[in-house]
Short mmCIF file of N, CA, C and O in Angstrom, two decimals:
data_model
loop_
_atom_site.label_atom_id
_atom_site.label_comp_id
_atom_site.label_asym_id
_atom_site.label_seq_id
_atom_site.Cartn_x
_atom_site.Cartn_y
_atom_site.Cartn_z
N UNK A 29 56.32 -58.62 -233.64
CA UNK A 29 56.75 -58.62 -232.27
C UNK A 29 55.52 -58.59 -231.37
O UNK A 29 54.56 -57.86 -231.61
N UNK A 30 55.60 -59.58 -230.12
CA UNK A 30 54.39 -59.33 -229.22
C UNK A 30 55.45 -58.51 -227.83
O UNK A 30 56.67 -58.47 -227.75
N UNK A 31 54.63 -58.05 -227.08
CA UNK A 31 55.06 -58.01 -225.61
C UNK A 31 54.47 -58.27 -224.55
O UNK A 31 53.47 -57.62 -224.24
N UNK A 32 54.97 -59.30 -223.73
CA UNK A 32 54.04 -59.82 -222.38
C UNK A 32 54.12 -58.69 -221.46
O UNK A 32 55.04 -57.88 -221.39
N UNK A 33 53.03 -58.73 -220.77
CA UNK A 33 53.00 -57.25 -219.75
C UNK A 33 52.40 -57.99 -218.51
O UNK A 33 51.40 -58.71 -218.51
N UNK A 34 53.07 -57.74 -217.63
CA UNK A 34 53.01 -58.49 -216.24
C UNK A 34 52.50 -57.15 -215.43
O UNK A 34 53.32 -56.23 -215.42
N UNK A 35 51.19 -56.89 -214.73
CA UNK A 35 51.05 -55.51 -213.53
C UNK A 35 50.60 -55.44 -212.71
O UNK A 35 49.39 -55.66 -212.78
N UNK A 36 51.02 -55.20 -211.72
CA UNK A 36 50.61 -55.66 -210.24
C UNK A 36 51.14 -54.09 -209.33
O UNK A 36 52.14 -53.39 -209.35
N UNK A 37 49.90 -54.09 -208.64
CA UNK A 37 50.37 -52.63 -207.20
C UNK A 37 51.60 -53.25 -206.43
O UNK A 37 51.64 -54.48 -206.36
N UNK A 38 52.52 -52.58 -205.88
CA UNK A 38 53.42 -52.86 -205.02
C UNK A 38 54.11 -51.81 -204.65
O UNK A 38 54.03 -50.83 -205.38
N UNK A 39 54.93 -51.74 -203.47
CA UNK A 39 55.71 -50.89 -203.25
C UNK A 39 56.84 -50.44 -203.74
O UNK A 39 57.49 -51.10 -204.55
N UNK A 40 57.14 -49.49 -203.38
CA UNK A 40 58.66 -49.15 -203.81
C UNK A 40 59.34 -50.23 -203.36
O UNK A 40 59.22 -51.00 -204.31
N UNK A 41 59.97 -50.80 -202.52
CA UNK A 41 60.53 -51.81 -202.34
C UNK A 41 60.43 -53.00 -203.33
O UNK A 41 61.30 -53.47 -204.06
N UNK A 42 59.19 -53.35 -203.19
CA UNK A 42 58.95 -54.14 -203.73
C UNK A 42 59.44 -54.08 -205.32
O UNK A 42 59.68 -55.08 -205.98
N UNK A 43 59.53 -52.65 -205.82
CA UNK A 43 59.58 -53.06 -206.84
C UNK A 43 61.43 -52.62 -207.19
O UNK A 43 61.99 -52.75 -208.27
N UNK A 44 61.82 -52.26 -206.33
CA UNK A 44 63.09 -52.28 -206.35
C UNK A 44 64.01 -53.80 -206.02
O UNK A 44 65.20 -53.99 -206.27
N UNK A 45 63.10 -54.70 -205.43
CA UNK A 45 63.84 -56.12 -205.20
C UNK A 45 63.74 -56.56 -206.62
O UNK A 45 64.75 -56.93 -207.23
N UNK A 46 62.09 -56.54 -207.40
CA UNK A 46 61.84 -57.18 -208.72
C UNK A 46 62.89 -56.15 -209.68
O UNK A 46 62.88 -56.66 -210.79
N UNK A 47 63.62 -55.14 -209.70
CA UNK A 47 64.34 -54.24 -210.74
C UNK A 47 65.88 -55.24 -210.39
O UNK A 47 66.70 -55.41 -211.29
N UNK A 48 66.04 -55.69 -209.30
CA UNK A 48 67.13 -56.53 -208.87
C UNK A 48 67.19 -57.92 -209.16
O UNK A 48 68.26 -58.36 -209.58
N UNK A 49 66.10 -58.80 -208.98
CA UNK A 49 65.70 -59.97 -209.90
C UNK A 49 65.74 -60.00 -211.04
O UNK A 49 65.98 -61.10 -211.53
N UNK A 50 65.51 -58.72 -212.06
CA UNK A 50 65.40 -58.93 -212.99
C UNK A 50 66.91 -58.65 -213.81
O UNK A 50 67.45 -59.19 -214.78
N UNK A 51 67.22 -57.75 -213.07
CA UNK A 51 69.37 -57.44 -213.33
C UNK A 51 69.81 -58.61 -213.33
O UNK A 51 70.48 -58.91 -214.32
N UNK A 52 69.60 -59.74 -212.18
CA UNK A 52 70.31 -61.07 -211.74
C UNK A 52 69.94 -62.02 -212.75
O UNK A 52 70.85 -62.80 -213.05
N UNK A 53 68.70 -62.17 -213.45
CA UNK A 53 68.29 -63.08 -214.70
C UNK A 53 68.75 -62.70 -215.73
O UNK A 53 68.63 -63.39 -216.74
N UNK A 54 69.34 -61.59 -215.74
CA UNK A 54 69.74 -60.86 -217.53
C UNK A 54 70.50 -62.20 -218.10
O UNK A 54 70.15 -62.42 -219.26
N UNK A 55 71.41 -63.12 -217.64
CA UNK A 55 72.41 -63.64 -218.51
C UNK A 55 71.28 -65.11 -219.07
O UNK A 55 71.43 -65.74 -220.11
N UNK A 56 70.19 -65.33 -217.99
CA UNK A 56 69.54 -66.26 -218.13
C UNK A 56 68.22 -66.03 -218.79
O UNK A 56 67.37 -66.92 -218.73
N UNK A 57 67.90 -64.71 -219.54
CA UNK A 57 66.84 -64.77 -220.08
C UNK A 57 66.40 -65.45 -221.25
O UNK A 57 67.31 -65.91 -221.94
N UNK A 58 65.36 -65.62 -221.61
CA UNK A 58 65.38 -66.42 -222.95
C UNK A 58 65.64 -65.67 -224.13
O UNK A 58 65.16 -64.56 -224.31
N UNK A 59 66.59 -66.39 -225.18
CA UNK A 59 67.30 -65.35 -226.06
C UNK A 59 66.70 -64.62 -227.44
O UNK A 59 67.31 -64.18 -228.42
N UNK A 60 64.47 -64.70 -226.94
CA UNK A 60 64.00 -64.27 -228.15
C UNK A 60 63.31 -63.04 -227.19
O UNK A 60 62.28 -62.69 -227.78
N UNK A 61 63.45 -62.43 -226.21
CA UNK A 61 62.94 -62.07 -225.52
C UNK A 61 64.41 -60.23 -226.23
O UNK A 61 65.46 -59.92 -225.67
N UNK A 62 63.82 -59.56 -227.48
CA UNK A 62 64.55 -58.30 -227.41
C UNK A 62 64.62 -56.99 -226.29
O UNK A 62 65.50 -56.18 -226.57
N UNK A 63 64.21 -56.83 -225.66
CA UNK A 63 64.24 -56.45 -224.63
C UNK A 63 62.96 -56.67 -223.01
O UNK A 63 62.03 -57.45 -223.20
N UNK A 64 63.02 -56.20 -222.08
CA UNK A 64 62.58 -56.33 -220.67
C UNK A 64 62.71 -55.30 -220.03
O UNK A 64 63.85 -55.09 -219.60
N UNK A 65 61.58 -54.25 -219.72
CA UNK A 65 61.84 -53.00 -219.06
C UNK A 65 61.13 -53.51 -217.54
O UNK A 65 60.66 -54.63 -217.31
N UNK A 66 61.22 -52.34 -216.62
CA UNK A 66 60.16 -52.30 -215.62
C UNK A 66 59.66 -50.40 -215.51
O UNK A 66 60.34 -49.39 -215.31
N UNK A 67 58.56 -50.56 -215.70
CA UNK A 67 58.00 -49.44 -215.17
C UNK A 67 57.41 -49.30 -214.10
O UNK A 67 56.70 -50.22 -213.68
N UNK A 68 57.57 -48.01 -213.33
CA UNK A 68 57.09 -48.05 -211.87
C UNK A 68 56.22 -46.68 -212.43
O UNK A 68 56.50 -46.17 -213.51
N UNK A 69 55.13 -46.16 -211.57
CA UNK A 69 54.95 -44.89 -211.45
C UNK A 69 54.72 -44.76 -210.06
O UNK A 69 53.90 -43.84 -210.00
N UNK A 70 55.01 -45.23 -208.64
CA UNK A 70 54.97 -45.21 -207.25
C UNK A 70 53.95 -45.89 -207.17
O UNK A 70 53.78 -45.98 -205.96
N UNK A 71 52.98 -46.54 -207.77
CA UNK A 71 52.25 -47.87 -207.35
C UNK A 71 51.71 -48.76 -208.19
O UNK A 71 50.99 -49.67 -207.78
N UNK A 72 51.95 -48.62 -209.27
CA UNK A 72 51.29 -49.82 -210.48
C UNK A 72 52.87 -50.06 -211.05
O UNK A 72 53.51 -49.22 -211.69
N UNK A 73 53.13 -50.82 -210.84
CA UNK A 73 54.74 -51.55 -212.36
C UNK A 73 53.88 -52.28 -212.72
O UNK A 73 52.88 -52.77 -212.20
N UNK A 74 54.78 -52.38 -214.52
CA UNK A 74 54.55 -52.97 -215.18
C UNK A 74 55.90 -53.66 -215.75
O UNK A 74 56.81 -53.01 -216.27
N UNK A 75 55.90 -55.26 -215.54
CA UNK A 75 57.26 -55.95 -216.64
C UNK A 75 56.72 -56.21 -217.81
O UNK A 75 55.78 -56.99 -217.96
N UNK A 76 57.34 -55.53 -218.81
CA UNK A 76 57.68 -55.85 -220.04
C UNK A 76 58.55 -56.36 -220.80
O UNK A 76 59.68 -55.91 -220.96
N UNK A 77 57.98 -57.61 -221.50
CA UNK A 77 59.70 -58.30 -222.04
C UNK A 77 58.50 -58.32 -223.70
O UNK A 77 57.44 -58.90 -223.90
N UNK A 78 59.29 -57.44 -224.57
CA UNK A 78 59.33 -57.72 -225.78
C UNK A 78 60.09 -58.38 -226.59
O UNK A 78 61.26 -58.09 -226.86
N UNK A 79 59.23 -59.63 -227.15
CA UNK A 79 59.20 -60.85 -227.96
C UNK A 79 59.32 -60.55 -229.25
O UNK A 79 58.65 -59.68 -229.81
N UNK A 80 60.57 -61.59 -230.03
CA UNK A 80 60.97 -61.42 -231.53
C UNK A 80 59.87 -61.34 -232.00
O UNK A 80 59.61 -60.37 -232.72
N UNK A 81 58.73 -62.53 -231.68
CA UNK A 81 57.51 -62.99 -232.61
C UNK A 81 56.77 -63.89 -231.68
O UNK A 81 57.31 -64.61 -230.84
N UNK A 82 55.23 -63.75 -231.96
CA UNK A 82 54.23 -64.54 -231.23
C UNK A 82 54.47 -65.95 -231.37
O UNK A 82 53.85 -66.70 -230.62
N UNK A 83 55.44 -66.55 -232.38
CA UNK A 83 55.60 -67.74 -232.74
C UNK A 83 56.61 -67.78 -231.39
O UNK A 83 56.18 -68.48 -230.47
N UNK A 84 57.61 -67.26 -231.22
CA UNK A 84 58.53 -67.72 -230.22
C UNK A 84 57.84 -67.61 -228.77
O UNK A 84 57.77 -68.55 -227.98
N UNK A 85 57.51 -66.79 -228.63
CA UNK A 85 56.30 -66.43 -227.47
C UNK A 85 55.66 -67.52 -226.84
O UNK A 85 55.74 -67.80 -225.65
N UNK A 86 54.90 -68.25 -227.90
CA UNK A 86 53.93 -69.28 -227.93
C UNK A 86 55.01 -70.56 -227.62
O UNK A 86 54.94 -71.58 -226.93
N UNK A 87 56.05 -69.95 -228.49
CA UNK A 87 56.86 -71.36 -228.43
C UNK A 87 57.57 -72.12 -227.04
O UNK A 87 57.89 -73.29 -226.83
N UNK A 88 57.68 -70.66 -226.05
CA UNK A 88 58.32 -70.69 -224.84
C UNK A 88 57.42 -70.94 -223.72
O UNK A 88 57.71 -71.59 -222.72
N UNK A 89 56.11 -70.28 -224.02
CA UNK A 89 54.85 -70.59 -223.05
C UNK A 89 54.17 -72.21 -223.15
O UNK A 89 53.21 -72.65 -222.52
N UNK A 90 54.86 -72.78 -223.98
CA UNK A 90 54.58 -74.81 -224.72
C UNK A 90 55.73 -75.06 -223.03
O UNK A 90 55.14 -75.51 -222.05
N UNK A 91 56.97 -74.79 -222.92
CA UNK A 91 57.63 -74.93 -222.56
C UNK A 91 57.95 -74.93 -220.94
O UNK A 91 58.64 -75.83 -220.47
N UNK A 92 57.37 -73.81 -220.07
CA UNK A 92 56.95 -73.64 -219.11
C UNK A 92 56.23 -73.66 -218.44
O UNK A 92 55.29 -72.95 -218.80
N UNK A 93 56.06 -74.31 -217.16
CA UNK A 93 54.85 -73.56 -216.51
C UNK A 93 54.34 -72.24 -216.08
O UNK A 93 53.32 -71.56 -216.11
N UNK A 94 55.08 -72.22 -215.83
CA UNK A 94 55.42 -70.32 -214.79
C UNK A 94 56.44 -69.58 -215.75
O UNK A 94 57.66 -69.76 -215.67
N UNK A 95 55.66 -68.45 -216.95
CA UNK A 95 56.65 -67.68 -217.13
C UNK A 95 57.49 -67.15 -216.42
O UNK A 95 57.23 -67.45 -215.25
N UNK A 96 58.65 -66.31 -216.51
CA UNK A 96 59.64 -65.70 -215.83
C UNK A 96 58.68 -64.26 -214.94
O UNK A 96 58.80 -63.92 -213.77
N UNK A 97 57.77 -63.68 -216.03
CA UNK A 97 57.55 -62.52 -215.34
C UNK A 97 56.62 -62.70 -214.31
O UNK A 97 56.50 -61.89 -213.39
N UNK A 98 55.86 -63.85 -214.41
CA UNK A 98 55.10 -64.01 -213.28
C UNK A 98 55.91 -64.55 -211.82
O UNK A 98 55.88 -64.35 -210.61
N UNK A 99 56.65 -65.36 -212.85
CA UNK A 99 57.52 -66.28 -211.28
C UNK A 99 58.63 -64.70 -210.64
O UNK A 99 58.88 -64.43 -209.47
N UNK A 100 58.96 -64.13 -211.55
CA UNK A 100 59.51 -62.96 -210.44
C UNK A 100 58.46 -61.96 -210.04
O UNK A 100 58.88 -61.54 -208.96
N UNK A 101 57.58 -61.48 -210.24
CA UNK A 101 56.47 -60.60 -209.65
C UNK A 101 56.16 -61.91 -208.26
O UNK A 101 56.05 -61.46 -207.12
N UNK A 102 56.10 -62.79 -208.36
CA UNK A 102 55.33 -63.48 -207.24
C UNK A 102 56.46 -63.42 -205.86
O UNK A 102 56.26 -63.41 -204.65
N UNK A 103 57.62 -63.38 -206.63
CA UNK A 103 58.93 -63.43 -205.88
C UNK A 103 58.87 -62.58 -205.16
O UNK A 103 59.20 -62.89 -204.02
N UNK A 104 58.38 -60.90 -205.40
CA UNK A 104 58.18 -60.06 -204.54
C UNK A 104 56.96 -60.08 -203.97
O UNK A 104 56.60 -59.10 -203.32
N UNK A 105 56.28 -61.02 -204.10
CA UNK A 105 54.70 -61.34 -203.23
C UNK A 105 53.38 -60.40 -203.67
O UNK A 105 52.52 -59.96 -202.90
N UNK A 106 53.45 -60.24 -204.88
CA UNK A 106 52.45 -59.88 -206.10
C UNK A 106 52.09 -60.92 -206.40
O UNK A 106 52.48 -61.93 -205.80
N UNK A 107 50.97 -60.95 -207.74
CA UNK A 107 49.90 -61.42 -208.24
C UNK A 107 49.27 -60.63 -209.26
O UNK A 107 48.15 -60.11 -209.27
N UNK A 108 50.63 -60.63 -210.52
CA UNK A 108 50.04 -59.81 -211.49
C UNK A 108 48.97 -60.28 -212.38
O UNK A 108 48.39 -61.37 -212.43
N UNK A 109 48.81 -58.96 -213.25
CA UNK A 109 47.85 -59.56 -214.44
C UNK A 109 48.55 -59.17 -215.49
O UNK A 109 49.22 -58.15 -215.65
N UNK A 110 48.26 -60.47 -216.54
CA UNK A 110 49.18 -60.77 -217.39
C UNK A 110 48.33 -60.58 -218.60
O UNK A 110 47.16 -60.88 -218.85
N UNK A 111 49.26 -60.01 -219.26
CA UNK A 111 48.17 -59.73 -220.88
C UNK A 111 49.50 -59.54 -221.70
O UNK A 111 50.64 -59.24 -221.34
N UNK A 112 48.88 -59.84 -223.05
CA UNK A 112 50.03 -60.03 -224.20
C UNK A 112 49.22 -59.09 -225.68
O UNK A 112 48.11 -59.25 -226.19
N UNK A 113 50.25 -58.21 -226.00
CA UNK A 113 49.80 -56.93 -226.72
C UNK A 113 50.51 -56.87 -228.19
O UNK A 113 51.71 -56.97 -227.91
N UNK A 114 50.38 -56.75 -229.72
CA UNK A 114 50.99 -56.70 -230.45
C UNK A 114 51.95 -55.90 -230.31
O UNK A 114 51.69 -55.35 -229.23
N UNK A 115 53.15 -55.35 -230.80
CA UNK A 115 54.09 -54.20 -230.59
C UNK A 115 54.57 -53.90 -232.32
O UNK A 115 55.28 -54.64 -233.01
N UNK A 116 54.00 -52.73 -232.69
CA UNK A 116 53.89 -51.99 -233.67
C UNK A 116 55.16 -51.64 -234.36
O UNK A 116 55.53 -51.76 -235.53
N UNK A 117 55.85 -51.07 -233.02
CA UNK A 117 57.35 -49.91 -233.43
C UNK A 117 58.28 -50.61 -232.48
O UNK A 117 57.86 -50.94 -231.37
N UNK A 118 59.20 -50.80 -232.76
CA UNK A 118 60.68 -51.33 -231.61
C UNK A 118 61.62 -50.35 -232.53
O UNK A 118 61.90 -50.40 -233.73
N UNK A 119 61.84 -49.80 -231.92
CA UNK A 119 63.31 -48.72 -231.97
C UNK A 119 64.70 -49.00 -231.38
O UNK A 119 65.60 -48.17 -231.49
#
């Protein structure tokens, strides 16, 4: 499993529109994507969408221009930074 990590400063607002973007995409996410959190701590979020496998990962980033987590962070007028991390444990 990999997980893309999208993180950018923003406001509360801000990150309450992107917790709402990201509710509204649930039916449209891509279906290797096992889960998608958002973490806030009042000024750094982070989106996380953990990936079956780097193969599908890779396979979806062939596919797009604009991942999802960037094209919704930008939506709330961020400019995250994007990094992609092995994931050890999924529970």
């Amino acid at each position: 499993m990999v997980a893309a990590v999208f993180e950018a400063e923003m406001t509360a607002g801000q990150a309450s529109e992107l917790a709402r973007l990201m509710d509204e995409g649930r039916p449209t996410r891509p279906a290797d994507v096992l889960v998608a959190t958002l973490l806030y701590d009042g000024v750094l979020a982070r989106l996380v969408a953990v990936w079956s496998s780097r193969d599908a990962l890779d396979r979806y980033l062939a596919t797009t221009s604009v991942p999802r987590g960037l094209e919704l962070m930008r939506r709330v007028g961020v400019e995250p930074r994007v990094s992609f991390v092995d994931v050890l444990e999924h529970a």
